[in-house]
């Protein structure tokens, strides 16, 4: 199967500014005719933020908002109902704008480790502090994602669903850099094999479709994500260092798709589209990769979500991603 039938040449990361689900769905589907995504609108408040939205997907685990953040509770409360209601609204809007659509469609949820770092147990400490709680959370998330993906496929039957797991805290989890509730200490680093096995388990719910993992933090663990089963890795291109280059070369040669975040996520002056992907072309040459592989291996995205951008800039940024991807395909050298 051609990589471009699995993934499109450009897409969004997930979040958009504003609070209007229909407007967001119209933007996400209108900007990316061959790789739309389900928008997230965190400006609506708790439950529309990425942690609350994913907490609303959990099965037999519930979370509520406390002054310190999202905390696991005993029963579904107002916060869970609100998160589920907004997700339903977003799916209604996406369904409306994807009638007869056939092709790749991306949906996003927070991955198990960023979720474990962000959610609190009843004692106020992070789920990350309790290995048993981490296991239960991953199992609950996997079941919730299975149901969510089934609903997306039922609503948009022509879509080939791509699941994106957002893992911005993954590197901090691996390095023992996630702070405890007191702020004075950090949680110990989680064993890499356990991190990988848990990611593999959660990705396994989408065995019949590709999973992308997104992180706009530095030092994305490319090799670990590939071993866990990620078909694509989404990252902020400006944060790459020389240390990442070998891992990227191996990823491309192993058939992993790169979602390169090259368009700023907040209002900025945009260069010409070819200029936005110049760094990608340069990296390709340095790694000795075939120029013809570029269009097969790269999806162009903003560097991170666009929740902090103005609506006008968000639309401009998404259109710019499409033009930059076209520039890569037309002039790979």
XYZ file of N, CA, C and O in Angstrom, residues 96-176:
324
model
N -20.573 15.635 10.043
C -21.294 16.509 9.103
C -20.403 16.919 7.930
O -20.868 16.989 6.781
N -19.116 17.195 8.213
C -18.220 17.704 7.159
C -17.409 16.602 6.474
O -16.536 16.906 5.665
N -17.691 15.324 6.799
C -16.949 14.239 6.136
C -17.902 13.253 5.460
O -17.564 12.082 5.287
N -19.089 13.716 5.086
C -20.024 12.861 4.345
C -19.325 12.360 3.079
O -18.703 13.154 2.370
N -19.412 11.071 2.816
C -18.811 10.461 1.606
C -17.281 10.487 1.613
O -16.648 10.109 0.625
N -16.660 10.957 2.690
C -15.190 11.036 2.695
C -14.587 9.636 2.726
O -15.043 8.763 3.460
N -13.558 9.447 1.922
C -12.784 8.203 1.946
C -11.315 8.570 1.971
O -10.843 9.298 1.112
N -10.601 8.058 2.953
C -9.179 8.371 3.057
C -8.754 8.421 4.517
O -9.540 8.134 5.417
N -7.493 8.782 4.760
C -7.005 8.810 6.140
C -7.659 9.934 6.946
O -7.911 11.026 6.428
N -7.935 9.655 8.208
C -8.548 10.619 9.130
C -7.880 10.417 10.489
O -7.815 9.295 10.981
N -7.395 11.485 11.098
C -6.644 11.361 12.348
C -7.475 11.767 13.554
O -8.145 12.798 13.534
N -7.410 10.934 14.602
C -8.008 11.299 15.895
C -6.894 11.236 16.943
O -5.970 10.435 16.821
N -6.985 12.093 17.973
C -5.916 12.193 18.962
C -6.423 11.860 20.357
O -7.572 12.146 20.688
N -5.553 11.269 21.159
C -5.824 11.060 22.586
C -4.486 11.092 23.309
O -3.436 10.849 22.689
N -4.516 11.367 24.604
C -3.269 11.391 25.370
C -2.819 9.952 25.620
O -3.625 9.075 25.926
N -1.520 9.704 25.462
C -0.972 8.370 25.667
C -0.882 8.011 27.150
O -1.043 8.860 28.034
N -0.602 6.737 27.457
C -0.674 6.250 28.836
C 0.309 6.902 29.795
O 0.003 7.066 30.979
N 1.484 7.297 29.313
C 2.498 7.815 30.247
C 2.306 9.290 30.552
O 2.472 9.726 31.697
N 1.928 10.072 29.555
C 1.624 11.484 29.826
C 0.369 11.568 30.697
O 0.277 12.412 31.598
N -0.581 10.657 30.459
C -1.799 10.630 31.273
C -1.459 10.259 32.723
O -1.957 10.873 33.670
N -0.566 9.264 32.904
C -0.169 8.840 34.252
C 0.585 9.957 34.983
O 0.482 10.099 36.205
N 1.338 10.759 34.226
C 2.078 11.866 34.840
C 1.144 13.011 35.230
O 1.410 13.752 36.180
N 0.024 13.156 34.526
C -0.864 14.308 34.728
C -2.002 14.028 35.705
O -2.432 14.921 36.437
N -2.539 12.807 35.696
C -3.677 12.491 36.571
C -3.201 12.236 38.000
O -2.139 11.645 38.205
N -4.027 12.649 38.964
C -3.691 12.440 40.376
C -4.500 11.279 40.948
O -5.658 11.065 40.571
N -3.888 10.563 41.890
C -4.612 9.572 42.685
C -5.413 10.306 43.762
O -5.258 11.517 43.954
N -6.197 9.566 44.528
C -7.017 10.212 45.575
C -6.161 10.940 46.610
O -6.608 11.896 47.225
N -4.915 10.474 46.813
C -4.053 11.125 47.811
C -3.344 12.374 47.260
O -2.544 13.001 47.941
N -3.660 12.718 46.005
C -3.073 13.931 45.420
C -1.756 13.696 44.698
O -1.240 14.579 44.022
N -1.200 12.483 44.853
C 0.057 12.180 44.164
C -0.257 11.697 42.752
O -1.350 11.213 42.470
N 0.710 11.824 41.851
C 0.519 11.416 40.463
C 0.308 9.903 40.353
O 0.891 9.125 41.109
N -0.515 9.481 39.399
C -0.693 8.050 39.109
C 0.668 7.394 38.869
O 0.893 6.231 39.200
N 1.606 8.171 38.327
C 2.948 7.675 38.023
C 3.630 7.086 39.255
O 4.521 6.241 39.128
N 3.218 7.509 40.452
C 3.869 7.043 41.694
C 3.490 5.608 42.055
O 4.084 5.014 42.948
N 2.499 5.037 41.365
C 1.964 3.727 41.748
C 1.917 2.806 40.527
O 1.054 2.964 39.657
N 2.841 1.821 40.449
C 2.891 0.951 39.262
C 1.568 0.232 38.984
O 1.174 0.067 37.822
N 0.862 -0.187 40.040
C -0.429 -0.863 39.848
C -1.453 0.078 39.243
O -2.223 -0.308 38.346
N -1.461 1.338 39.716
C -2.391 2.340 39.176
C -2.054 2.646 37.717
O -2.957 2.854 36.899
N -0.761 2.650 37.378
C -0.353 2.873 35.976
C -0.899 1.759 35.084
O -1.380 2.020 33.977
N -0.818 0.521 35.589
C -1.334 -0.631 34.820
C -2.828 -0.511 34.594
O -3.329 -0.713 33.488
N -3.548 -0.179 35.673
C -5.012 -0.053 35.573
C -5.400 1.071 34.619
O -6.358 0.947 33.845
N -4.662 2.179 34.686
C -4.954 3.331 33.823
C -4.750 2.959 32.352
O -5.580 3.279 31.502
N -3.638 2.268 32.059
C -3.356 1.882 30.668
C -4.448 0.948 30.138
O -4.888 1.080 28.987
N -4.916 0.009 30.990
C -5.961 -0.928 30.553
C -7.277 -0.192 30.307
O -7.988 -0.457 29.329
N -7.597 0.755 31.182
C -8.822 1.543 31.040
C -8.760 2.415 29.783
O -9.733 2.522 29.025
N -7.594 3.007 29.544
C -7.402 3.837 28.347
C -7.542 2.993 27.083
O -8.214 3.398 26.127
N -6.924 1.820 27.093
C -6.988 0.946 25.911
C -8.443 0.605 25.578
O -8.866 0.676 24.414
N -9.221 0.261 26.602
C -10.627 -0.090 26.374
C -11.417 1.119 25.876
O -12.238 1.023 24.956
N -11.157 2.291 26.468
C -11.838 3.518 26.043
C -11.506 3.885 24.603
O -12.382 4.301 23.833
N -10.241 3.694 24.223
C -9.839 3.992 22.840
C -10.488 3.020 21.863
O -10.889 3.404 20.769
N -10.609 1.754 22.276
C -11.249 0.761 21.397
C -12.681 1.199 21.071
O -13.110 1.175 19.909
N -13.400 1.653 22.086
C -14.787 2.100 21.887
C -14.841 3.376 21.046
O -15.698 3.535 20.174
N -13.919 4.292 21.326
C -13.876 5.571 20.600
C -13.598 5.333 19.110
O -14.272 5.906 18.234
N -12.622 4.490 18.820
C -12.263 4.212 17.421
C -13.427 3.538 16.690
O -13.696 3.838 15.528
N -14.129 2.649 17.407
C -15.293 1.977 16.788
C -16.371 3.002 16.453
O -17.011 2.928 15.389
N -16.555 3.989 17.334
C -17.572 5.018 17.064
C -17.174 5.881 15.862
O -18.005 6.193 15.002
N -15.889 6.253 15.797
C -15.424 7.069 14.659
C -15.633 6.306 13.346
O -16.131 6.858 12.361
N -15.294 5.009 13.349
C -15.464 4.208 12.119
C -16.939 4.067 11.742
O -17.286 4.078 10.561
N -17.807 3.957 12.742
C -19.246 3.831 12.457
C -19.805 5.129 11.880
O -20.655 5.119 10.984
N -19.313 6.267 12.372
C -19.824 7.567 11.916
C -19.268 7.934 10.534
O -19.933 8.584 9.733
N -17.999 7.560 10.274
C -17.346 7.952 9.013
C -16.790 6.674 8.385
O -15.586 6.402 8.431
N -17.676 5.851 7.825
C -17.273 4.500 7.405
C -16.204 4.468 6.323
O -15.469 3.488 6.214
N -16.081 5.536 5.535
C -15.061 5.539 4.474
C -13.673 5.908 4.976
O -12.696 5.817 4.230
N -13.575 6.316 6.245
C -12.287 6.793 6.772
C -11.375 5.628 7.131
O -11.829 4.606 7.637
N -10.088 5.807 6.858
C -9.062 4.904 7.389
C -8.453 5.643 8.583
O -7.668 6.584 8.403
N -8.836 5.212 9.772
C -8.530 6.012 10.967
C -7.064 5.848 11.379
O -6.547 4.729 11.481
N -6.419 6.981 11.607
C -5.068 7.033 12.174
C -5.233 7.496 13.624
O -5.849 8.533 13.879
N -4.716 6.718 14.571
C -4.778 7.100 15.979
C -3.477 7.786 16.361
O -2.393 7.229 16.156
N -3.574 9.007 16.891
C -2.386 9.720 17.386
C -2.424 9.721 18.915
O -3.395 10.158 19.518
N -1.362 9.223 19.526
C -1.225 9.294 20.979
C -0.300 10.458 21.319
O 0.837 10.508 20.826
N -0.785 11.390 22.126
C 0.022 12.553 22.519
C 0.830 12.185 23.755
O 0.257 11.866 24.808
N 2.155 12.222 23.635
C 3.034 11.841 24.750
C 4.113 12.900 25.027
O 5.308 12.591 25.061
N 3.712 14.161 25.282
C 4.733 15.186 25.523
C 5.556 14.953 26.797
O 6.673 15.453 26.913
N 5.026 14.176 27.762
C 5.762 13.947 29.020
C 6.606 12.679 28.988
O 7.239 12.331 29.987
N 6.626 11.980 27.855
C 7.277 10.669 27.802
C 8.757 10.737 28.170
O 9.255 9.921 28.957
N 9.479 11.710 27.628
C 10.918 11.810 27.927
C 11.138 12.090 29.409
O 12.031 11.507 30.034
N 10.298 12.942 30.002
C 10.414 13.247 31.437
C 10.139 11.995 32.279
O 10.791 11.763 33.303
N 9.187 11.158 31.847
C 8.874 9.904 32.554
C 10.078 8.964 32.497
O 10.473 8.355 33.497
N 10.709 8.859 31.319
C 11.865 7.967 31.141
C 13.079 8.438 31.931
O 13.919 7.639 32.339
N 13.173 9.752 32.146
C 14.360 10.311 32.810
C 14.156 10.614 34.291
O 15.064 11.128 34.939
N 12.950 10.345 34.797
C 12.710 10.648 36.202
C 12.663 12.145 36.475
O 13.171 12.625 37.488
